[in-house]
Amino acid sequence: MRDPRVVRCAYYLESEIEPARAAAILAGEQSSGTFVSVPGESAELHERHGAQIVDVQHLGRRSPSLPSRTQPEKVHAARVVVEWPMENVGTDLATLHTTIAGNLFELQELFACRVLDLQLPAEFIAAQPGPAFGIPGTRRLLGDVAGAMIGTIVKPNVGLSEEQFRSVVRELAHASIDLIKDDELMTDPSYLPLERRVAVATEEIRAAEQITGHPTMYAFNITGDLAGLRRRHDLVVEAGGRCVMLNVPVMGLPALAWLREFAEVPIHGHRAGLAGSMRSPALGMSYRVWQQLARLAGADHVHASGLGSKFYETDDEVAANVASLLAPLGATRGPVPTLSSGQNVTTAAPTYAAVRSTDLLMLAGGGVAAHPDGPAAGVRSLRDAWAAAIDGVPLQRAAELAADTGDPALLHAVQKFAGRTPPEEED
Amino acid sequence: MRDPRVVRCAYYLESEIEPARAAAILAGEQSSGTFVSVPGESAELHERHGAQIVDVQHLGRRSPSLPSRTQPEKVHAARVVVEWPMENVGTDLATLHTTIAGNLFELQELFACRVLDLQLPAEFIAAQPGPAFGIPGTRRLLGDVAGAMIGTIVKPNVGLSEEQFRSVVRELAHASIDLIKDDELMTDPSYLPLERRVAVATEEIRAAEQITGHPTMYAFNITGDLAGLRRRHDLVVEAGGRCVMLNVPVMGLPALAWLREFAEVPIHGHRAGLAGSMRSPALGMSYRVWQQLARLAGADHVHASGLGSKFYETDDEVAANVASLLAPLGATRGPVPTLSSGQNVTTAAPTYAAVRSTDLLMLAGGGVAAHPDGPAAGVRSLRDAWAAAIDGVPLQRAAELAADTGDPALLHAVQKFAGRTPPEEED
């Protein structure tokens, strides 16, 4: 009997043949393409395990988006919805991934193939751990901080000596910031090993907290070989660290899910490399699908680009990324949408207007470190900018008000950052 | 001092700004984008760790391939070569991957970004394990089989009961085939658990070998959660299995590298999902780059599509894939290029003509199972087709000669397969 619980996926396809036929080829490839007849069983097997096309929406004809063995001038474009019985994938994330986003991208009949959306059966979602900390757990570790969380990245991202690193972290930790993170390129180099980074950063953060009273989280990048993953995680936890970071697309979702099994601190999920299978609108996977897989696997913080960033996604697309992260997914805890690249006081109001939530982490590189009055003023200016955004007070007006009452941090930030995108500011 | 050992990468880029400037933005993003000045050190740091553009080749102007925040009508196309000091990445594969194929795909200044080629320092290559078995080890496990190796896939790929599975494997094992593999969609489903598949297949293969005298390798798909990876591998080895399979793009290269550390049998590297970051010529990574990473991580067999396949790559592209796998890479053992999808007696000669080697594994689904005289004749016909290809005897002539001397297997295969691509035949 066919499992009534289904995995439902929407695809954008292009094909020279009728879209319904192209979709059927995809469905066959990704389920029971039974060209070899097994005595007396093929029809029953197909009925039980075959993927089914439940919707085909024609979108007209256009030039083919991707190369193939043939080069037709025009192809049909279509949105199709495919359903698999849950029995085919069970509750295994890698099997799900292979089923919805595996060989199908290679089919010569397709001139575009992109996973647009994914709806999973409740039983599949319930079988995944999801974030162990998510938004509530992260806030708790940050002294129940309210509003948008403010973070930054250690810069320069590579090449710092231990003493340089110490002085950068010291300054940031004294700024009462919520989160400091490693760059995705900074893993465990011989000139500044993770072990030393952990020792130095946790020491500096502890010392700063004695003064500021505000807990700071450091996201240590433990990306690297899997044999050493647990050791690197334990190194962080044993030193009193509060967060580990993983370059998820590079490490793979199974590595994230495995880390989730033993992680004692939140997992900061970086998306370095994701755009390689996301940026072409004709290929790969949309962000809303990928983030489902990443949060089911257990990412507590998930990178989502940033409004006004130096990355390719438009502000509307970034807002949609954040919305997808804030949308419920079964009973899983919500992950912290993490905004990065070019973030500063000028991006707070547009972000709040677009997402209507402060359940997010804004990573500001230059927005903190390059503040004319130093990082502490940088952090203060960002919190003020968020408060103004929520209160609906225009940024310039809020900056002047704050300056009048004795804190020019926001005003100086506005003077520095308004009207220009600082070069090479990033996460 | 700057490390004289360099990681060298060639990219295809498109940009509205001058290609050299676009390349510099990429280089900054992927190394020491030092907008925060660290007292007295920035220039030295950049000199030691900054990525350098060593070549820019203009390729004219064209319409942008990928969307970004702006939509220029025309952009510059260029091939650029970027070099990183090896010190930046050390010998860690995940750090290398993040460096050459991470955030750079997201840059708004780029309207195309693809890793075309990769040259690694000898010390990096030497620090990776590479395949433990590769071509020589695989041949040894197959009773020193000579020539092209012949394999097949259990079909239907999903949905078989244990008894149906047993009968399919029995028939294939009695055919003196070199390798049988699970479909990439077949992992550890409740209706036919891996444990039962391993028990049944190893039992049937052992029994068949008593009769045929030819060892058959079964590539059990151990794709799934990492916490269970070792257990699933051990299950195979303890039952006397000779090969494990991993869906490499889904599991991630670090999972492959980790499996390599404890695997006691060859690792069959499937590429399901790879095209999602490879098929767009403007984005992601070329096969020649990806295969380097996969073989350094330790894949013994690496899927490469197939000549005349139902997949999108042209025969020339597939031949280039195979050539890249057969090219030396430091002192690593050569992995077995694995051809799949639509392979049968008609694809042997074109394959040999294109790659001039029999150091490969040809996976024929219908080419074996759908042979009119049964799988044993299917395997025999494929070996005969390869012999004819090597001897330069036309397929039809070789088929008639064999039939005249009493074996019509090749002739019947030619009659069945020549001039048409069987539907739904695949890897």
Coordinates of C-alpha atoms in Angstrom, one line a residue, chain A residues 28-36 38-42 45 48-49 65-70 87-89 92-95 97-113 155-161 164 167-168 183-191 223-227 247 249-256 258 261 270-281 283-285 305-315 318 365-367 369-370 421 423-427, chain B residues 28-36 38-42 45 48-49 65-70 87-89 92-95 97-113 155-161 164 167-168 183-191 223-227 247 249-256 258 261 270-281 283-285 305-315 318 365-367 369-370 421 423-427:
Chain A
G28 CA 11.0 8.0 -13.0
E29 CA 14.7 8.8 -12.5
Q30 CA 14.1 9.8 -8.9
S31 CA 11.9 6.8 -7.9
S32 CA 11.0 3.5 -9.5
G33 CA 12.2 3.7 -13.1
T34 CA 11.3 0.0 -13.6
F35 CA 12.4 -0.8 -17.0
V36 CA 13.5 -4.3 -15.9
V38 CA 10.3 -8.2 -12.0
P39 CA 7.9 -11.1 -12.3
G40 CA 4.4 -10.0 -11.4
E41 CA 5.4 -7.0 -9.3
S42 CA 6.2 -4.0 -11.5
L45 CA 5.9 -1.5 -7.1
R48 CA 3.7 1.9 -4.1
H49 CA 7.0 3.7 -4.8
S65 CA 18.8 28.3 -19.7
L66 CA 21.3 25.4 -19.5
P67 CA 23.3 23.5 -22.0
S68 CA 22.5 19.9 -22.8
R69 CA 23.3 17.3 -25.5
T70 CA 20.9 19.1 -27.9
E87 CA 8.4 5.3 2.6
N88 CA 10.9 6.0 -0.2
V89 CA 13.0 8.3 2.0
D92 CA 17.0 10.1 6.6
L93 CA 18.1 13.6 5.5
A94 CA 20.7 12.4 3.0
T95 CA 18.2 10.1 1.3
H97 CA 18.4 15.2 -0.3
T98 CA 19.4 12.6 -2.9
T99 CA 15.8 12.1 -3.8
I100 CA 14.7 15.7 -4.3
A101 CA 18.1 17.1 -5.6
G102 CA 20.2 14.3 -6.9
N103 CA 20.6 12.9 -10.5
L104 CA 17.7 14.9 -11.8
F105 CA 19.9 18.0 -12.4
E106 CA 21.8 15.9 -15.0
L107 CA 18.8 14.8 -17.2
Q108 CA 19.5 15.7 -20.8
E109 CA 15.7 16.3 -21.4
L110 CA 15.9 19.2 -19.0
F111 CA 17.3 22.7 -19.8
A112 CA 16.6 24.0 -16.4
C113 CA 15.9 22.2 -13.1
K155 CA 39.1 41.3 10.7
P156 CA 41.5 41.0 8.9
N157 CA 39.9 37.6 8.4
V158 CA 43.2 35.7 7.8
G159 CA 46.8 36.4 8.8
L160 CA 46.5 37.8 12.3
S161 CA 49.2 36.8 14.8
Q164 CA 47.0 41.0 17.0
S167 CA 43.9 42.9 20.8
V168 CA 41.1 42.8 18.2
D183 CA 35.7 34.5 9.2
E184 CA 34.7 31.4 7.2
L185 CA 38.3 31.3 5.8
M186 CA 39.7 31.1 9.3
T187 CA 39.8 27.5 10.4
D188 CA 42.9 26.0 12.1
P189 CA 46.0 27.6 10.4
S190 CA 49.5 26.9 11.7
Y191 CA 50.1 30.6 12.3
T223 CA 35.2 23.6 9.9
G224 CA 37.8 21.0 8.9
D225 CA 38.2 17.3 8.9
L226 CA 35.4 15.2 10.4
A227 CA 37.8 13.0 12.4
N247 CA 30.7 26.2 6.8
P249 CA 27.7 23.8 2.3
V250 CA 31.3 22.8 2.3
M251 CA 31.0 20.4 5.2
G252 CA 27.7 19.0 4.1
L253 CA 24.4 18.7 5.8
P254 CA 25.2 15.3 7.3
A255 CA 28.2 16.9 9.1
L256 CA 25.9 19.5 10.5
W258 CA 26.2 14.9 13.3
E261 CA 24.2 15.2 18.0
H270 CA 27.7 29.7 7.6
R271 CA 26.6 29.4 4.0
A272 CA 30.0 29.8 2.2
G273 CA 29.7 28.1 -1.2
L274 CA 25.9 27.8 -1.2
A275 CA 25.5 30.3 -4.0
G276 CA 27.4 27.9 -6.3
S277 CA 24.2 25.8 -6.4
M278 CA 21.7 28.6 -5.8
R279 CA 22.5 31.7 -7.8
S280 CA 21.4 30.4 -11.2
P281 CA 17.6 30.7 -11.3
L283 CA 19.5 25.2 -11.4
G284 CA 20.0 23.9 -7.9
M285 CA 18.0 24.7 -4.9
S305 CA 22.9 37.5 3.3
G306 CA 21.9 41.0 4.3
L307 CA 19.8 43.9 3.1
G308 CA 22.0 46.4 1.4
S309 CA 24.8 43.9 1.3
K310 CA 27.6 43.5 -1.2
F311 CA 26.2 40.1 -2.2
Y312 CA 24.0 39.3 -5.2
E313 CA 20.6 38.8 -3.7
T314 CA 18.2 41.8 -3.8
D315 CA 16.8 43.2 -0.6
V318 CA 17.1 38.7 1.5
G365 CA 32.1 44.3 10.3
G366 CA 33.0 47.9 9.6
G367 CA 29.8 49.0 11.2
A369 CA 35.1 48.1 14.1
A370 CA 35.3 51.2 11.9
T421 CA 28.6 51.3 1.0
P423 CA 34.4 48.8 0.6
E424 CA 35.2 45.3 1.6
E425 CA 32.8 45.1 4.5
E426 CA 31.6 41.6 5.0
D427 CA 31.1 38.7 7.0
Chain B
G28 CA 40.1 40.3 -1.4
E29 CA 37.0 38.5 -0.3
Q30 CA 38.8 35.2 -0.3
S31 CA 41.9 36.3 1.5
S32 CA 42.9 39.3 3.5
G33 CA 40.3 41.9 2.9
T34 CA 41.9 44.3 5.4
F35 CA 39.7 47.3 5.7
V36 CA 40.3 47.5 9.4
V38 CA 45.7 46.7 12.5
P39 CA 48.5 48.9 13.9
G40 CA 51.6 48.7 11.7
E41 CA 50.8 45.3 10.1
S42 CA 48.3 45.7 7.3
L45 CA 49.7 41.0 6.3
R48 CA 52.0 37.5 3.2
H49 CA 48.4 36.4 2.9
S65 CA 24.8 35.1 -17.2
L66 CA 23.6 35.4 -13.6
P67 CA 21.3 37.8 -11.8
S68 CA 22.6 40.3 -9.3
R69 CA 21.6 43.5 -7.5
T70 CA 22.0 45.4 -10.8
E87 CA 49.9 29.0 4.3
N88 CA 46.3 30.3 4.0
V89 CA 44.8 26.9 3.6
D92 CA 42.9 21.0 5.1
L93 CA 40.5 20.1 2.3
A94 CA 37.5 22.0 3.7
T95 CA 39.6 25.1 4.1
H97 CA 37.2 24.3 -0.7
T98 CA 36.0 27.4 1.3
T99 CA 38.9 29.4 -0.1
I100 CA 38.5 28.5 -3.8
A101 CA 34.7 28.0 -3.9
G102 CA 33.1 29.8 -1.0
N103 CA 31.6 33.3 -0.6
L104 CA 33.0 34.4 -4.0
F105 CA 29.9 33.0 -5.8
E106 CA 27.8 35.6 -4.0
L107 CA 29.7 38.8 -5.0
Q108 CA 27.3 41.3 -6.5
E109 CA 30.1 42.6 -8.8
L110 CA 30.2 39.2 -10.5
F111 CA 27.6 38.1 -13.1
A112 CA 29.4 34.7 -13.6
C113 CA 31.9 33.0 -11.4
K155 CA 16.8 -2.4 -10.8
P156 CA 14.2 -1.4 -10.0
N157 CA 16.2 1.0 -7.9
V158 CA 13.7 1.3 -5.1
G159 CA 10.8 -0.8 -3.8
L160 CA 12.2 -4.4 -4.1
S161 CA 11.3 -6.8 -1.4
Q164 CA 12.9 -9.9 -5.3
S167 CA 16.6 -13.1 -7.2
V168 CA 18.0 -10.0 -9.0
D183 CA 21.1 2.8 -6.9
E184 CA 21.9 6.2 -5.3
L185 CA 18.3 6.4 -4.0
M186 CA 18.6 3.0 -2.3
T187 CA 20.1 3.6 1.2
D188 CA 18.6 1.9 4.3
P189 CA 14.8 1.8 3.8
S190 CA 12.6 0.0 6.3
Y191 CA 11.2 -2.3 3.6
T223 CA 24.9 7.1 2.4
G224 CA 23.1 8.3 5.4
D225 CA 23.7 9.8 8.8
L226 CA 27.4 10.2 9.8
A227 CA 26.8 8.8 13.3
N247 CA 26.7 9.9 -2.7
P249 CA 28.0 15.7 -3.2
V250 CA 25.1 15.0 -0.8
M251 CA 27.4 13.7 2.0
G252 CA 30.1 16.2 1.4
L253 CA 33.8 15.8 0.7
P254 CA 34.7 15.8 4.4
A255 CA 32.5 12.7 4.8
L256 CA 34.3 11.0 2.0
W258 CA 36.6 10.6 6.9
E261 CA 40.3 6.9 7.1
H270 CA 28.6 8.6 -6.7
R271 CA 28.0 12.1 -8.0
A272 CA 24.3 12.5 -7.4
G273 CA 23.5 16.2 -7.0
L274 CA 26.8 17.4 -8.4
A275 CA 25.2 18.9 -11.5
G276 CA 23.3 21.3 -9.3
S277 CA 26.6 23.2 -8.9
M278 CA 28.2 22.2 -12.2
R279 CA 25.8 22.4 -15.1
S280 CA 25.6 26.1 -15.4
P281 CA 28.7 27.2 -17.4
L283 CA 28.6 29.1 -11.9
G284 CA 30.1 26.6 -9.5
M285 CA 32.9 24.2 -10.3
S305 CA 28.6 10.3 -16.7
G306 CA 28.8 8.2 -19.8
L307 CA 29.3 8.6 -23.6
G308 CA 25.9 8.3 -25.3
S309 CA 24.2 8.7 -21.9
K310 CA 20.9 10.2 -21.1
F311 CA 22.6 12.9 -19.1
Y312 CA 23.4 16.4 -20.2
E313 CA 27.1 16.4 -20.8
T314 CA 28.2 15.8 -24.4
D315 CA 30.4 12.9 -25.3
V318 CA 32.4 13.0 -20.7
G365 CA 21.8 -1.3 -16.6
G366 CA 19.6 -2.5 -19.4
G367 CA 22.8 -3.5 -21.3
A369 CA 19.7 -7.1 -17.4
A370 CA 17.7 -6.6 -20.6
T421 CA 18.7 4.6 -26.6
P423 CA 14.3 4.4 -22.1
E424 CA 15.0 4.8 -18.5
E425 CA 18.3 3.2 -18.5
E426 CA 20.7 4.6 -16.0
D427 CA 23.3 4.4 -13.5

